[in-house]
Amino acid sequence: DTELEKREMKLRQMVIGSDSPFIGKTLIESRIRDHYNCMVIGLEEGKESLSPYNPNRKFEEGDIIWVVGEEDDLQLLIH
């Protein structure tokens, strides 16, 4: 069922690029959950370490974050 597949939650990696509107904003200020219906679940630190994302930490260029959401919402956020 393609409708069911669209509603499934997916996990995606996202790199904060130099043109990202999230740079310098905290997780709350970014409103990722409100605008994209996605949840940031972690910050990749190093090659094998995933840490919980501190909601008071400001996004920086090059940050690698992991987000969960429905496929359509993730596509809007990542692209």
Coordinates of C-alpha atoms in Angstrom, one line a residue:
D1 CA 0.0 0.0 0.0
T2 CA 1.7 3.2 -1.2
E3 CA -0.4 5.4 1.2
L4 CA 0.8 3.3 4.2
E5 CA 4.4 3.5 3.0
K6 CA 4.2 7.3 2.8
R7 CA 3.0 7.5 6.4
E8 CA 5.9 5.3 7.7
M9 CA 8.5 7.1 9.8
K10 CA 11.9 7.2 8.2
L11 CA 15.3 8.1 9.6
R12 CA 17.6 10.4 7.6
Q13 CA 20.9 12.1 7.9
M14 CA 21.1 15.8 7.2
V15 CA 24.2 18.0 6.9
I16 CA 23.8 21.7 7.8
G17 CA 25.2 23.5 4.8
S18 CA 26.6 27.0 4.6
D19 CA 23.3 28.3 3.1
S20 CA 21.0 26.6 5.8
P21 CA 18.4 28.9 7.4
F22 CA 19.1 26.9 10.6
I23 CA 22.6 28.2 11.3
G24 CA 22.8 30.1 14.5
K25 CA 19.4 29.0 15.7
T26 CA 18.6 26.5 18.5
L27 CA 16.5 23.5 17.8
I28 CA 13.5 25.4 19.2
E29 CA 14.2 28.5 17.2
S30 CA 14.5 26.4 14.0
R31 CA 10.9 25.2 14.4
I32 CA 11.8 22.0 12.4
R33 CA 9.0 20.1 14.2
D34 CA 6.4 22.8 13.6
H35 CA 7.2 23.6 10.0
Y36 CA 8.3 20.1 8.7
N37 CA 6.7 17.6 11.1
C38 CA 10.1 16.1 11.7
M39 CA 12.0 15.5 14.9
V40 CA 15.8 15.9 15.4
I41 CA 16.9 12.8 17.3
G42 CA 20.7 13.2 17.4
L43 CA 23.9 14.9 16.4
E44 CA 26.7 12.9 14.8
E45 CA 30.0 13.5 16.4
G46 CA 32.9 11.8 14.9
K47 CA 32.6 8.7 12.7
E48 CA 30.7 6.4 15.1
S49 CA 29.2 8.6 17.8
L50 CA 25.6 9.8 17.8
S51 CA 24.7 12.1 20.7
P52 CA 21.3 13.4 21.8
Y53 CA 20.8 16.9 20.4
N54 CA 20.9 19.5 23.1
P55 CA 17.9 21.8 22.3
N56 CA 19.9 24.9 23.5
R57 CA 22.8 24.2 21.2
K58 CA 22.9 26.4 18.1
F59 CA 23.2 24.8 14.7
E60 CA 26.6 25.3 13.0
E61 CA 27.7 24.8 9.4
G62 CA 28.8 21.2 8.9
D63 CA 26.7 19.7 11.7
I64 CA 25.4 16.3 10.8
I65 CA 22.0 15.7 12.4
W66 CA 19.6 12.8 12.3
V67 CA 15.9 13.4 11.8
V68 CA 12.8 11.2 11.8
G69 CA 9.7 11.9 9.9
E70 CA 7.4 10.9 7.0
E71 CA 9.1 10.7 3.6
D72 CA 7.4 13.7 2.1
D73 CA 8.2 15.9 5.2
L74 CA 11.8 14.7 5.2
Q75 CA 12.2 15.6 1.5
L76 CA 10.9 19.1 2.2
L77 CA 13.3 19.6 5.1
I78 CA 16.4 18.1 3.4
H79 CA 16.0 19.7 0.0

